[in-house]
XYZ file of C-alpha atoms in Angstrom:
490
model
C -30.208 -39.561 -66.024
C -32.444 -37.756 -68.426
C -35.106 -34.915 -67.076
C -37.163 -36.636 -63.881
C -40.454 -34.979 -62.765
C -41.221 -34.850 -59.132
C -44.748 -34.970 -57.887
C -45.605 -34.357 -54.009
C -48.374 -36.662 -53.645
C -51.926 -34.999 -52.261
C -50.857 -32.092 -54.194
C -52.804 -32.756 -57.824
C -48.708 -33.532 -58.706
C -47.364 -30.425 -58.712
C -43.631 -30.737 -59.606
C -41.794 -29.146 -56.559
C -41.927 -26.396 -53.801
C -39.798 -24.250 -52.423
C -38.962 -20.905 -51.046
C -35.512 -19.841 -49.602
C -33.945 -21.381 -46.709
C -33.209 -18.882 -44.140
C -33.846 -15.239 -46.040
C -34.997 -12.466 -45.266
C -35.380 -11.187 -48.338
C -39.105 -11.928 -51.154
C -38.960 -14.643 -53.177
C -37.131 -17.719 -53.809
C -33.603 -17.496 -54.222
C -33.094 -20.213 -57.079
C -29.771 -20.332 -58.893
C -29.380 -20.665 -61.294
C -33.074 -19.505 -62.504
C -35.734 -22.284 -64.013
C -37.545 -21.558 -67.046
C -40.844 -20.875 -65.412
C -41.413 -20.612 -61.515
C -45.345 -20.115 -59.969
C -45.318 -20.114 -56.353
C -48.394 -20.014 -54.086
C -48.525 -18.509 -50.560
C -49.737 -22.025 -48.953
C -47.065 -23.926 -47.338
C -46.310 -27.171 -46.101
C -44.364 -28.585 -43.368
C -41.309 -31.590 -43.204
C -40.359 -33.466 -40.759
C -37.009 -34.886 -40.877
C -38.255 -37.868 -39.172
C -41.299 -38.271 -41.055
C -40.190 -36.858 -44.772
C -38.827 -38.813 -47.745
C -37.273 -39.136 -51.247
C -38.011 -42.373 -53.608
C -38.792 -43.615 -56.851
C -42.464 -43.041 -57.999
C -43.785 -46.071 -59.480
C -44.033 -45.232 -62.935
C -40.557 -43.954 -62.789
C -38.595 -45.578 -65.845
C -35.686 -45.846 -62.996
C -36.472 -47.816 -59.961
C -34.480 -48.662 -56.745
C -32.214 -50.432 -58.221
C -30.557 -47.235 -60.131
C -27.845 -46.618 -58.099
C -27.322 -42.822 -59.017
C -30.640 -41.596 -58.188
C -30.734 -43.480 -54.890
C -27.310 -42.230 -54.082
C -28.751 -38.380 -55.083
C -31.925 -39.111 -52.780
C -29.462 -39.770 -49.753
C -27.471 -37.241 -50.734
C -30.472 -34.421 -51.448
C -31.823 -36.195 -47.858
C -28.374 -35.338 -45.839
C -27.940 -31.649 -47.905
C -31.751 -30.296 -46.524
C -31.804 -31.830 -42.764
C -28.063 -32.592 -42.481
C -27.109 -29.047 -40.718
C -30.836 -29.047 -38.704
C -30.351 -27.994 -34.863
C -32.887 -27.690 -32.699
C -34.120 -24.189 -32.350
C -35.137 -22.156 -29.281
C -38.806 -23.449 -29.935
C -39.790 -26.712 -30.882
C -40.518 -27.145 -34.214
C -44.500 -27.129 -35.079
C -45.609 -29.932 -37.464
C -49.123 -29.882 -39.227
C -50.493 -33.119 -39.711
C -53.127 -31.258 -42.252
C -50.010 -29.848 -44.390
C -47.283 -31.675 -43.938
C -45.554 -33.191 -46.837
C -44.070 -36.804 -45.964
C -42.805 -38.013 -49.945
C -41.319 -36.213 -52.711
C -41.820 -38.597 -55.515
C -38.986 -39.014 -58.671
C -40.115 -40.483 -61.944
C -37.681 -40.632 -64.701
C -39.627 -40.217 -67.490
C -37.597 -40.697 -70.749
C -34.974 -43.814 -70.997
C -32.838 -44.338 -67.962
C -28.931 -43.914 -67.612
C -28.425 -45.609 -64.439
C -25.686 -48.722 -65.495
C -24.059 -46.076 -67.799
C -21.971 -42.496 -67.399
C -23.620 -38.907 -68.268
C -23.810 -37.915 -71.369
C -24.348 -34.547 -73.242
C -27.955 -35.226 -73.144
C -28.352 -35.853 -69.647
C -29.999 -33.944 -66.542
C -29.657 -34.652 -63.484
C -30.960 -30.818 -61.764
C -34.005 -31.641 -60.623
C -33.296 -32.644 -57.014
C -31.358 -29.500 -56.871
C -33.889 -27.414 -57.625
C -35.873 -28.260 -55.140
C -33.392 -28.825 -52.251
C -32.606 -25.099 -52.832
C -35.511 -23.698 -52.036
C -36.601 -25.455 -48.186
C -36.309 -23.163 -45.549
C -36.615 -23.118 -41.671
C -39.419 -20.705 -40.723
C -39.334 -18.971 -37.230
C -40.257 -21.838 -35.288
C -37.032 -23.949 -36.992
C -40.099 -26.265 -39.018
C -38.759 -26.902 -42.497
C -41.371 -25.731 -44.872
C -41.892 -25.254 -48.786
C -44.736 -23.284 -50.753
C -46.713 -24.751 -52.810
C -44.917 -24.420 -56.441
C -45.186 -25.345 -60.148
C -41.581 -25.537 -61.482
C -40.935 -25.922 -65.272
C -37.188 -26.545 -65.744
C -34.305 -27.377 -68.652
C -31.179 -26.371 -69.491
C -30.650 -23.566 -72.545
C -27.063 -25.301 -73.643
C -26.479 -29.129 -73.047
C -22.587 -28.230 -72.114
C -22.101 -25.904 -68.899
C -18.338 -26.750 -67.984
C -15.949 -26.259 -65.702
C -12.119 -26.060 -66.159
C -9.624 -26.806 -63.763
C -5.590 -26.226 -64.310
C -3.773 -29.127 -62.178
C -0.545 -29.452 -64.631
C 0.448 -25.971 -63.144
C -0.186 -26.736 -59.348
C -1.523 -29.561 -58.317
C -4.836 -29.810 -56.889
C -5.674 -32.777 -54.311
C -8.343 -35.331 -55.245
C -10.567 -33.739 -51.953
C -10.287 -30.483 -53.826
C -11.933 -31.547 -56.779
C -14.676 -33.908 -55.492
C -15.296 -30.477 -53.151
C -15.531 -28.234 -56.750
C -17.857 -31.085 -58.267
C -20.113 -30.714 -55.165
C -20.245 -27.174 -55.761
C -20.389 -27.388 -60.075
C -24.024 -29.934 -59.039
C -25.088 -26.644 -56.894
C -24.542 -24.762 -59.911
C -26.149 -27.159 -62.345
C -22.869 -27.286 -64.049
C -22.335 -30.640 -66.114
C -18.968 -31.049 -66.978
C -15.808 -30.811 -65.462
C -12.983 -29.912 -67.856
C -9.778 -31.545 -66.606
C -7.145 -29.991 -67.958
C -4.807 -32.515 -66.370
C -1.182 -31.808 -67.244
C 1.196 -28.943 -68.961
C 4.760 -27.613 -69.186
C 4.900 -27.466 -65.888
C 3.906 -31.055 -64.859
C 2.630 -34.394 -65.897
C 0.583 -35.760 -62.606
C -1.287 -38.197 -64.398
C -0.007 -41.634 -63.847
C -0.096 -43.813 -67.005
C -0.553 -47.549 -66.959
C 1.435 -48.034 -69.224
C 3.816 -45.287 -69.641
C 4.964 -44.420 -65.961
C 7.760 -43.118 -66.117
C 6.041 -39.735 -67.815
C 4.682 -39.157 -63.591
C 7.612 -40.651 -62.224
C 9.865 -37.662 -64.081
C 7.695 -35.248 -64.880
C 5.889 -34.789 -61.777
C 6.127 -32.220 -58.970
C 7.141 -35.480 -56.888
C 5.781 -38.999 -56.359
C 3.293 -37.658 -53.968
C 1.610 -35.163 -56.296
C 0.454 -37.725 -59.083
C -2.955 -39.049 -59.767
C -3.160 -42.726 -59.541
C -5.492 -44.831 -61.364
C -7.556 -45.093 -57.972
C -7.523 -41.485 -57.521
C -8.747 -40.725 -61.394
C -11.609 -43.616 -61.430
C -12.899 -41.781 -57.508
C -13.154 -38.520 -59.734
C -14.765 -40.097 -62.033
C -17.251 -42.140 -60.415
C -18.217 -39.435 -57.356
C -19.159 -37.158 -60.831
C -20.884 -39.739 -62.197
C -23.276 -39.964 -59.445
C -23.483 -35.852 -59.539
C -24.674 -36.337 -63.338
C -21.413 -34.534 -64.084
C -19.201 -35.848 -67.018
C -15.260 -35.787 -66.868
C -13.576 -34.937 -69.881
C -9.590 -35.053 -69.936
C -7.533 -33.031 -71.968
C -3.525 -33.741 -72.518
C -2.958 -30.738 -74.440
C -0.017 -30.872 -77.512
C 1.934 -30.669 -79.362
C 2.464 -27.495 -77.252
C 2.193 -27.069 -73.429
C 4.164 -30.632 -73.197
C 7.652 -30.082 -71.619
C 6.749 -31.967 -68.791
C 5.738 -34.794 -71.094
C 9.875 -35.299 -72.420
C 11.392 -35.816 -68.948
C 9.825 -39.263 -69.100
C 9.783 -39.836 -72.706
C 12.678 -40.183 -74.870
C 13.039 -38.535 -77.652
C 9.411 -37.285 -77.813
C 10.110 -33.584 -77.859
C 11.734 -31.565 -80.593
C 15.524 -30.169 -79.529
C 16.357 -27.035 -80.173
C 19.379 -25.566 -82.215
C 21.071 -22.554 -82.252
C 23.857 -22.012 -85.597
C 23.238 -25.402 -85.955
C 24.223 -26.541 -82.721
C 22.161 -28.183 -80.140
C 21.510 -25.698 -77.352
C 20.562 -28.801 -74.745
C 16.728 -27.573 -74.568
C 13.530 -28.820 -76.382
C 10.638 -27.221 -78.135
C 7.007 -28.634 -78.948
C 6.538 -32.187 -79.359
C 9.118 -33.533 -82.512
C 5.990 -34.356 -85.336
C 8.406 -36.025 -88.056
C 9.226 -38.927 -85.735
C 7.302 -42.693 -86.758
C 7.917 -42.829 -82.572
C 6.052 -39.793 -81.666
C 2.769 -41.731 -83.791
C 3.205 -44.911 -81.730
C 3.539 -43.571 -78.391
C 0.673 -41.293 -79.206
C -1.268 -43.906 -80.436
C -0.330 -46.388 -77.246
C -1.016 -43.270 -74.748
C -4.541 -42.195 -76.278
C -5.766 -45.949 -76.469
C -5.201 -46.190 -72.912
C -6.644 -42.694 -72.171
C -9.935 -43.543 -74.163
C -10.509 -46.771 -72.181
C -10.019 -45.042 -68.409
C -11.930 -42.025 -68.993
C -15.468 -43.037 -70.569
C -16.878 -39.674 -71.574
C -17.773 -40.125 -75.357
C -14.749 -36.722 -75.920
C -10.947 -36.153 -75.727
C -9.780 -32.602 -75.193
C -6.477 -32.456 -77.440
C -5.557 -28.824 -77.358
C -3.691 -27.939 -79.740
C -2.997 -23.617 -78.537
C -0.440 -21.523 -77.972
C 2.281 -23.474 -80.555
C 5.491 -21.899 -80.717
C 7.275 -22.512 -83.267
C 10.744 -21.295 -83.282
C 12.884 -24.314 -82.312
C 10.681 -26.104 -85.314
C 12.396 -23.365 -87.400
C 16.052 -24.160 -86.138
C 15.985 -27.641 -85.787
C 17.668 -29.148 -89.072
C 15.648 -32.239 -89.556
C 12.632 -30.808 -89.262
C 13.874 -27.823 -91.960
C 14.738 -30.774 -94.032
C 11.143 -32.501 -93.471
C 9.168 -29.287 -94.108
C 10.608 -28.653 -97.896
C 10.344 -32.548 -98.524
C 6.688 -31.694 -97.982
C 6.715 -28.531 -99.380
C 5.411 -26.887 -96.744
C 8.359 -24.460 -96.826
C 8.848 -22.125 -94.011
C 4.772 -21.955 -93.130
C 4.905 -24.119 -90.079
C 1.492 -24.276 -89.330
C 1.340 -26.553 -92.393
C 3.628 -28.694 -89.865
C 1.107 -28.369 -86.819
C -1.651 -29.021 -89.385
C 0.400 -31.902 -90.055
C 0.581 -33.070 -86.813
C -3.041 -32.366 -85.279
C -4.303 -34.376 -88.268
C -2.377 -37.184 -87.708
C -3.414 -37.244 -83.985
C -7.093 -36.850 -85.419
C -6.914 -39.798 -86.805
C -5.181 -41.533 -83.844
C -8.147 -40.605 -81.681
C -10.457 -41.481 -84.170
C -9.971 -45.186 -84.175
C -10.788 -44.869 -80.346
C -14.286 -43.611 -81.026
C -13.828 -40.565 -79.422
C -14.763 -37.356 -80.449
C -12.916 -34.716 -79.824
C -12.259 -30.866 -78.864
C -9.357 -28.368 -79.555
C -8.715 -25.042 -79.059
C -9.523 -22.125 -81.908
C -6.472 -21.926 -83.028
C -6.401 -25.570 -84.400
C -9.782 -24.052 -86.834
C -7.862 -21.048 -87.031
C -4.490 -22.810 -88.675
C -6.954 -24.381 -90.987
C -6.506 -27.631 -90.294
C -8.409 -30.162 -91.994
C -10.674 -31.229 -88.866
C -13.398 -34.284 -89.233
C -17.020 -33.538 -89.005
C -18.324 -33.085 -85.293
C -14.799 -31.843 -83.880
C -15.646 -29.520 -81.111
C -13.461 -25.919 -81.202
C -13.646 -24.100 -78.268
C -13.133 -20.289 -78.389
C -10.889 -19.138 -75.834
C -9.175 -15.189 -77.107
C -10.980 -12.709 -75.590
C -10.979 -10.353 -78.480
C -13.011 -10.746 -81.251
C -14.520 -13.635 -80.196
C -18.109 -13.150 -81.973
C -15.843 -13.253 -84.569
C -14.786 -16.754 -83.946
C -17.934 -17.911 -83.327
C -18.790 -16.389 -86.550
C -16.541 -18.116 -88.393
C -16.466 -21.816 -86.487
C -19.647 -22.030 -86.568
C -20.249 -21.524 -90.626
C -17.860 -24.151 -91.048
C -20.230 -26.118 -89.859
C -18.348 -27.295 -86.788
C -20.173 -27.175 -83.065
C -18.605 -24.426 -80.729
C -17.812 -23.867 -76.932
C -17.513 -20.605 -75.479
C -15.012 -19.747 -72.770
C -13.427 -16.461 -73.889
C -15.440 -14.225 -71.762
C -15.012 -16.503 -69.015
C -11.546 -16.702 -67.674
C -11.772 -16.288 -64.415
C -7.953 -16.479 -63.502
C -8.186 -12.796 -64.687
C -8.816 -11.319 -61.840
C -10.123 -7.639 -61.092
C -11.560 -5.505 -58.713
C -15.136 -5.508 -57.203
C -18.022 -7.602 -58.235
C -16.498 -9.439 -61.023
C -19.389 -11.391 -61.722
C -21.143 -9.017 -63.740
C -19.784 -8.909 -66.544
C -19.405 -12.578 -66.785
C -23.342 -12.423 -66.054
C -23.941 -10.130 -68.931
C -22.184 -12.027 -71.826
C -24.916 -13.669 -74.289
C -23.439 -16.762 -75.970
C -25.910 -16.207 -79.342
C -24.714 -12.633 -79.700
C -22.468 -13.159 -82.782
C -23.560 -12.540 -86.321
C -25.079 -16.398 -87.880
C -27.881 -18.130 -88.744
C -30.342 -19.933 -86.607
C -28.899 -22.676 -87.508
C -25.342 -21.275 -87.079
C -26.359 -20.444 -83.039
C -27.568 -23.912 -82.754
C -23.996 -25.055 -82.931
C -23.082 -23.418 -79.873
C -23.231 -26.286 -77.448
C -22.287 -24.138 -74.438
C -19.340 -23.009 -72.658
C -17.254 -23.265 -69.634
C -15.690 -21.364 -66.923
C -12.070 -21.833 -66.602
C -9.930 -21.537 -63.740
C -6.500 -21.431 -65.063
C -3.942 -22.394 -62.280
C -0.728 -20.269 -62.801
C -1.785 -18.907 -59.357
C -4.428 -21.571 -58.209
C -3.931 -24.151 -56.087
C -5.986 -26.054 -53.200
C -5.629 -23.537 -50.976
C -7.452 -20.510 -53.145
C -9.411 -22.906 -55.921
C -12.697 -22.369 -53.734
C -12.860 -18.802 -52.950
C -11.586 -18.052 -56.282
C -14.027 -19.934 -58.595
C -17.449 -19.241 -56.720
C -19.630 -17.504 -56.469
C -17.966 -15.836 -59.590
C -18.539 -19.353 -61.840
C -22.292 -19.355 -60.564
C -22.807 -16.155 -63.060
C -21.794 -18.289 -65.454
C -23.533 -21.540 -64.636
C -26.836 -19.155 -64.878
C -25.988 -17.646 -68.273
C -25.989 -21.180 -69.666
C -28.674 -22.650 -67.857
C -31.319 -20.064 -67.657
C -33.537 -18.774 -70.376
C -31.907 -15.348 -72.102
C -34.324 -13.008 -70.559
C -33.140 -13.533 -67.259
C -30.884 -10.824 -66.915
C -31.716 -8.322 -64.375
C -28.987 -7.534 -62.339
C -30.790 -6.686 -59.249
C -32.381 -9.601 -58.994
C -29.473 -11.810 -59.908
C -28.094 -9.856 -57.027
C -30.343 -10.685 -54.233
C -30.203 -14.460 -55.254
C -26.610 -14.703 -55.971
C -26.390 -13.489 -52.142
C -28.484 -16.503 -50.919
C -27.198 -18.913 -53.099
C -23.553 -17.651 -51.830
C -24.905 -18.251 -48.262
C -26.120 -21.776 -49.035
C -22.778 -22.854 -50.772
C -20.787 -21.890 -47.593
C -23.162 -23.540 -44.996
């Protein structure tokens, strides 16, 4: 949904209103901070019995827009759902009461489609954050004028369900928290070496044999539940199926997919990355990614391509012969490039864009124009941003935002102080930075500890990707983040 306007009837069309809910600290605890906030000391009161959120008559999205109708219901419940009668009865002034919030979609609506990189459904979040109860229990807002839009269009959270299975309930809870922080992309690293929990329609053996157990799979209904729930929050779901490395679980349910490893010309019984020299490999990948392109509606698929170990390929006599025939000699990065290029050709037939990890670019794979490169290596990531954008490719930044790296104290501060455009490059190069992602890899994370490990640390990344570059005051951020955390815990 494109940017929407909010009108408070009777207030000369001032946008939204607002002050921190039940906070003793001065000023609003807006998170992430909007482009501009002008607040008045004048207050309005809201009665749960008479207040409503509805469509403005001029809106390009009306009552038939299911995502907006669901958002109206959800945010009404969020604002008033935990209301409890105070010791003193709430007092409502008929002269200073706010009865309606009118929402106007001013650009073409996307009610019947899925979110895209240009979508934004965050205006109700801003409104909801700043309603508070006064000492008498009355729901109150301050007259305000708020102008807002995101700095970067891609603001993502990566979750990893390949190392540890995450329940659907946990994923949906994560989507709730993402919306509270104006993240708009769930990067779902769904499978890895350890397990293959995605239940394929065409290749059910992948999860039957590759998952931890049949209770630890995502059925087609589970996947659809996540995608649809995300849609109603305005969040995109980008799946990642990482190959040719990180693919041990694939081989359990798909015969001859992985490369047999050798020692002194004798098979060891172990397997390495996906076998890149067999036609059957690409026949399988074509069918599999055709399915993925139909199951996941987003315009992008993440193809991985990171951390490919060459030792097994080097040991395999058939691959050695193939390398000689192709003139690759002992440069196994060329074999990796051969595989990735074939995979990119496959995904292009599905009319999907591709995202790859930075090794694919570093190994000089011939990438189609528009391929997005995700920068994750912590050292010299600014140089990598320069190199990728010099080559003309869109880029996502994750390197400074690996939240699975735990440190003592308030490590959110170092995430907050990152400046995504702090690299040597022209204005045109910096326009290629689409945004970034906070990554929480799953080696030591499951449903029991994902939420407290992710939040509010990821909130710091959320503000850095949403708010203007000039919003950098750590003391002010600490004050607002403290209030925001309490709001999320409620």
